[in-house]
PDB file of C-alpha atoms in Angstrom:
ATOM      1  CA  MET A   1     -21.575  -7.581   6.587  1.00  0.00           C
ATOM      2  CA  GLN A   2     -18.590  -7.342   4.282  1.00  0.00           C
ATOM      3  CA  ASP A   3     -19.246  -8.735   0.792  1.00  0.00           C
ATOM      4  CA  GLU A   4     -15.702  -8.532  -0.521  1.00  0.00           C
ATOM      5  CA  VAL A   5     -12.570  -6.768   0.627  1.00  0.00           C
ATOM      6  CA  PRO A   6     -11.243  -4.366  -2.045  1.00  0.00           C
ATOM      7  CA  GLU A   7      -7.990  -5.030  -3.863  1.00  0.00           C
ATOM      8  CA  ILE A   8      -4.628  -3.989  -2.485  1.00  0.00           C
ATOM      9  CA  ARG A   9      -3.023  -0.989  -4.165  1.00  0.00           C
ATOM     10  CA  LEU A  10       0.728  -0.341  -4.115  1.00  0.00           C
ATOM     11  CA  GLU A  11       1.821   3.295  -3.893  1.00  0.00           C
ATOM     12  CA  GLU A  12       5.489   4.268  -4.121  1.00  0.00           C
ATOM     13  CA  HIS A  13       7.196   7.642  -3.879  1.00  0.00           C
ATOM     14  CA  GLY A  14      10.969   7.383  -4.109  1.00  0.00           C
ATOM     15  CA  SER A  15      12.211   4.965  -1.451  1.00  0.00           C
ATOM     16  CA  LYS A  16       8.972   5.141   0.569  1.00  0.00           C
ATOM     17  CA  GLY A  17       5.725   3.373  -0.138  1.00  0.00           C
ATOM     18  CA  ARG A  18       2.659   1.666   1.166  1.00  0.00           C
ATOM     19  CA  TYR A  19       0.230  -1.096   0.407  1.00  0.00           C
ATOM     20  CA  VAL A  20      -3.297   0.201   0.909  1.00  0.00           C
ATOM     21  CA  ILE A  21      -6.859  -1.080   0.856  1.00  0.00           C
ATOM     22  CA  VAL A  22      -9.586   1.545   0.597  1.00  0.00           C
ATOM     23  CA  GLY A  23     -13.023   0.476   1.785  1.00  0.00           C
ATOM     24  CA  PRO A  24     -16.328   1.617   0.328  1.00  0.00           C
ATOM     25  CA  ASN A  25     -16.709   4.111   3.193  1.00  0.00           C
ATOM     26  CA  GLY A  26     -13.268   5.612   2.458  1.00  0.00           C
ATOM     27  CA  ALA A  27     -11.519   3.907   5.380  1.00  0.00           C
ATOM     28  CA  GLU A  28      -7.912   2.993   4.564  1.00  0.00           C
ATOM     29  CA  ALA A  29      -5.912   0.048   5.868  1.00  0.00           C
ATOM     30  CA  GLU A  30      -2.220   0.427   5.130  1.00  0.00           C
ATOM     31  CA  MET A  31       1.186  -1.098   5.565  1.00  0.00           C
ATOM     32  CA  THR A  32       4.025   1.374   5.098  1.00  0.00           C
ATOM     33  CA  PHE A  33       7.569   0.541   4.081  1.00  0.00           C
ATOM     34  CA  THR A  34      10.916   1.950   3.043  1.00  0.00           C
ATOM     35  CA  ARG A  35      13.161   0.448   0.394  1.00  0.00           C
ATOM     36  CA  ALA A  36      16.719  -0.044   1.625  1.00  0.00           C
ATOM     37  CA  GLY A  37      18.716  -0.368  -1.557  1.00  0.00           C
ATOM     38  CA  GLU A  38      17.600  -2.542  -4.451  1.00  0.00           C
ATOM     39  CA  HIS A  39      16.954  -5.756  -2.558  1.00  0.00           C
ATOM     40  CA  GLN A  40      15.493  -4.918   0.832  1.00  0.00           C
ATOM     41  CA  LEU A  41      12.146  -3.674   2.099  1.00  0.00           C
ATOM     42  CA  ILE A  42      11.654  -2.456   5.673  1.00  0.00           C
ATOM     43  CA  ILE A  43       8.056  -2.711   6.913  1.00  0.00           C
ATOM     44  CA  HIS A  44       7.574  -0.167   9.682  1.00  0.00           C
ATOM     45  CA  HIS A  45       3.834   0.215  10.209  1.00  0.00           C
ATOM     46  CA  THR A  46       0.566  -1.621   9.656  1.00  0.00           C
ATOM     47  CA  GLY A  47      -2.652   0.239  10.411  1.00  0.00           C
ATOM     48  CA  VAL A  48      -6.107  -1.275  10.135  1.00  0.00           C
ATOM     49  CA  PRO A  49      -9.122   0.878  11.052  1.00  0.00           C
ATOM     50  CA  ASP A  50     -12.084  -0.568  12.948  1.00  0.00           C
ATOM     51  CA  ALA A  51     -14.091  -0.813   9.707  1.00  0.00           C
ATOM     52  CA  PHE A  52     -11.753  -3.648   8.624  1.00  0.00           C
ATOM     53  CA  ARG A  53     -11.162  -5.387  11.967  1.00  0.00           C
ATOM     54  CA  GLY A  54     -11.602  -9.145  12.028  1.00  0.00           C
ATOM     55  CA  GLN A  55     -11.440  -9.529   8.236  1.00  0.00           C
ATOM     56  CA  GLY A  56      -7.768 -10.508   7.891  1.00  0.00           C
ATOM     57  CA  VAL A  57      -6.929  -7.268   6.120  1.00  0.00           C
ATOM     58  CA  GLY A  58      -3.627  -6.725   7.957  1.00  0.00           C
ATOM     59  CA  ALA A  59      -2.525 -10.262   7.109  1.00  0.00           C
ATOM     60  CA  ARG A  60      -3.468  -9.681   3.466  1.00  0.00           C
ATOM     61  CA  LEU A  61      -1.245  -6.599   3.347  1.00  0.00           C
ATOM     62  CA  VAL A  62       1.775  -8.482   4.708  1.00  0.00           C
ATOM     63  CA  THR A  63       1.077 -11.446   2.413  1.00  0.00           C
ATOM     64  CA  ARG A  64       1.074  -9.135  -0.602  1.00  0.00           C
ATOM     65  CA  ALA A  65       4.452  -7.700   0.431  1.00  0.00           C
ATOM     66  CA  VAL A  66       5.829 -11.244   0.742  1.00  0.00           C
ATOM     67  CA  GLU A  67       4.514 -12.169  -2.711  1.00  0.00           C
ATOM     68  CA  ASP A  68       6.007  -9.022  -4.249  1.00  0.00           C
ATOM     69  CA  ALA A  69       9.338  -9.593  -2.470  1.00  0.00           C
ATOM     70  CA  ARG A  70       9.530 -13.120  -3.870  1.00  0.00           C
ATOM     71  CA  ALA A  71       8.709 -11.927  -7.371  1.00  0.00           C
ATOM     72  CA  GLY A  72      11.306  -9.144  -7.169  1.00  0.00           C
ATOM     73  CA  GLY A  73      14.087 -11.081  -5.446  1.00  0.00           C
ATOM     74  CA  ARG A  74      13.897  -8.903  -2.337  1.00  0.00           C
ATOM     75  CA  LYS A  75      14.177  -9.516   1.404  1.00  0.00           C
ATOM     76  CA  ILE A  76      11.920  -8.026   4.084  1.00  0.00           C
ATOM     77  CA  VAL A  77      12.879  -6.566   7.456  1.00  0.00           C
ATOM     78  CA  PRO A  78       9.633  -6.596   9.506  1.00  0.00           C
ATOM     79  CA  LEU A  79      10.194  -3.831  12.091  1.00  0.00           C
ATOM     80  CA  CYS A  80       6.437  -3.426  12.545  1.00  0.00           C
ATOM     81  CA  PRO A  81       5.286  -5.655  15.444  1.00  0.00           C
ATOM     82  CA  PHE A  82       2.265  -6.906  13.482  1.00  0.00           C
ATOM     83  CA  ALA A  83       4.352  -7.807  10.421  1.00  0.00           C
ATOM     84  CA  ALA A  84       6.966  -9.496  12.643  1.00  0.00           C
ATOM     85  CA  ALA A  85       4.197 -11.565  14.267  1.00  0.00           C
ATOM     86  CA  GLN A  86       2.941 -12.608  10.827  1.00  0.00           C
ATOM     87  CA  PHE A  87       6.439 -13.787   9.898  1.00  0.00           C
ATOM     88  CA  ARG A  88       6.575 -15.857  13.105  1.00  0.00           C
ATOM     89  CA  ARG A  89       3.221 -17.447  12.170  1.00  0.00           C
ATOM     90  CA  HIS A  90       4.396 -18.220   8.630  1.00  0.00           C
ATOM     91  CA  PRO A  91       7.783 -19.985   8.675  1.00  0.00           C
ATOM     92  CA  GLU A  92       7.279 -20.665   4.948  1.00  0.00           C
ATOM     93  CA  TRP A  93       8.038 -16.968   4.406  1.00  0.00           C
ATOM     94  CA  GLY A  94      11.603 -17.493   5.642  1.00  0.00           C
ATOM     95  CA  ASP A  95      12.947 -17.214   2.103  1.00  0.00           C
ATOM     96  CA  VAL A  96      12.160 -13.477   2.060  1.00  0.00           C
ATOM     97  CA  LEU A  97      12.999 -12.707   5.698  1.00  0.00           C
ATOM     98  CA  ALA A  98      16.160 -10.589   6.016  1.00  0.00           C
TER      99      ALA A  98
END
């Protein structure tokens, strides 16, 4: 049983980046993105390994991107089907939806 899900780490390299959670067994859940200019983030992939399934890890990754977009005055383009579904479930995120 999972005691606590590790913190989300942001990694950026130029215009590309990812939000990642590394589990105690080394499994990585990630959401990858590309920055499009100063004010837009394009989410193109969310991957959650079986070790994290059913724990809301994918939703946590998208939520973190939304929080960071709000704080930075950015908009998000959710090309990833999972991220797009999360935006449909959370109309309150409309302020950061491009």
